[in-house]
Short mmCIF file of C-alpha atoms in Angstrom, two decimals:
data_model
loop_
_atom_site.label_atom_id
_atom_site.label_comp_id
_atom_site.label_asym_id
_atom_site.label_seq_id
_atom_site.Cartn_x
_atom_site.Cartn_y
_atom_site.Cartn_z
CA MET A 1 94.18 112.99 114.91
CA VAL A 2 94.36 109.38 116.16
CA THR A 3 90.65 108.78 115.91
CA ALA A 4 90.95 110.32 112.31
CA TRP A 5 93.69 107.97 111.44
CA ILE A 6 91.68 104.77 112.98
CA LEU A 7 88.59 105.82 110.32
CA LEU A 8 90.55 106.07 107.90
CA THR A 9 91.27 102.34 107.78
CA GLY A 10 87.83 101.81 109.20
CA GLY A 11 89.27 99.72 111.94
CA LEU A 12 89.64 96.65 110.18
CA HIS A 13 93.48 96.38 111.05
CA MET A 14 92.74 96.80 114.43
CA ASP A 15 90.19 94.24 114.69
CA GLY A 16 91.98 91.79 112.99
CA LEU A 17 94.94 92.58 115.43
CA ALA A 18 92.64 91.82 118.48
CA ASP A 19 90.99 88.86 116.95
CA SER A 20 94.82 87.37 116.32
CA ALA A 21 95.78 88.11 119.69
CA ASP A 22 92.83 86.38 121.59
CA ALA A 23 93.26 83.81 119.52
CA TRP A 24 97.01 83.21 120.10
CA ILE A 25 96.41 83.69 123.95
CA GLY A 26 93.30 81.83 124.30
CA GLY A 27 94.05 78.96 121.87
CA MET A 28 96.65 77.78 123.66
CA GLY A 29 98.00 75.75 120.39
CA ASP A 30 94.71 73.99 119.98
CA ARG A 31 93.56 74.78 116.24
CA ASN A 32 90.06 74.05 116.68
CA ARG A 33 89.86 76.45 119.96
CA THR A 34 91.72 79.26 118.14
CA LEU A 35 89.54 79.02 114.95
CA ALA A 36 86.17 79.42 117.57
CA ILE A 37 88.07 82.27 119.19
CA MET A 38 88.68 84.29 115.64
CA LYS A 39 85.17 83.54 114.68
CA ASP A 40 83.94 84.81 118.03
CA PRO A 41 82.21 88.48 117.44
CA ASN A 42 83.51 89.57 121.04
CA CYS A 43 86.64 91.18 121.95
CA GLY A 44 88.66 89.46 125.00
CA PRO A 45 91.03 90.66 127.37
CA ALA A 46 94.15 90.38 125.25
CA GLY A 47 92.31 92.04 122.24
CA VAL A 48 91.61 95.32 124.34
CA ILE A 49 95.06 95.10 125.53
CA VAL A 50 96.52 95.09 122.16
CA ILE A 51 93.81 97.57 120.91
CA VAL A 52 94.81 100.19 123.86
CA LEU A 53 98.62 99.38 123.03
CA ILE A 54 98.55 100.21 119.36
CA ILE A 55 96.17 103.45 120.05
CA LEU A 56 99.10 104.77 122.54
CA LEU A 57 101.73 103.79 120.03
CA LYS A 58 99.81 105.84 117.35
CA PHE A 59 99.45 109.00 119.85
CA VAL A 60 103.32 108.83 120.61
CA ALA A 61 104.34 108.37 116.80
CA LEU A 62 101.95 111.42 115.54
CA TYR A 63 103.05 113.47 118.98
CA THR A 64 106.52 112.93 118.33
CA LEU A 65 106.23 114.37 114.82
CA VAL A 66 104.34 117.35 116.38
CA ILE A 67 107.02 118.13 118.71
CA THR A 68 110.17 117.72 116.52
CA ASN A 69 108.30 120.27 114.17
CA GLU A 70 107.99 117.17 111.39
CA TRP A 71 104.72 118.96 109.90
CA ILE A 72 105.90 118.00 106.23
CA THR A 73 105.77 114.34 107.14
CA LEU A 74 102.68 114.48 109.18
CA LEU A 75 100.69 116.21 106.43
CA TRP A 76 102.18 113.91 103.84
CA LEU A 77 101.23 111.17 105.89
CA LEU A 78 97.52 112.22 106.44
CA SER A 79 97.00 113.65 103.00
CA SER A 80 98.02 110.02 101.73
CA PRO A 81 98.16 106.91 103.48
CA GLU A 82 98.85 104.85 100.38
CA HIS A 83 102.02 106.62 100.11
CA TYR A 84 103.13 105.72 103.82
CA TYR A 85 101.98 101.93 103.12
CA ARG A 86 104.00 101.98 99.41
CA TYR A 87 106.86 103.46 101.16
CA TYR A 88 107.19 102.07 104.06
CA PHE A 89 105.97 98.13 103.29
#
């Protein structure tokens, strides 16, 4: 389910988050260095850590919905992610 969740968004949010984490850690306040890191297609250690943490967070969120028998909420989120983003954001 976590894989489907990531594939549903195309992984774009995770890629942007990884780039932001790498640039924030690696740029150290230097604007040119930060922009160079953002343009680099490789993922640094900060980006990998952020991606792993986000995947774990998504897994825990789905697991919590399953063990608390919140199947209706889970099906609602999986069937229409647009509703989720409109409702919570």
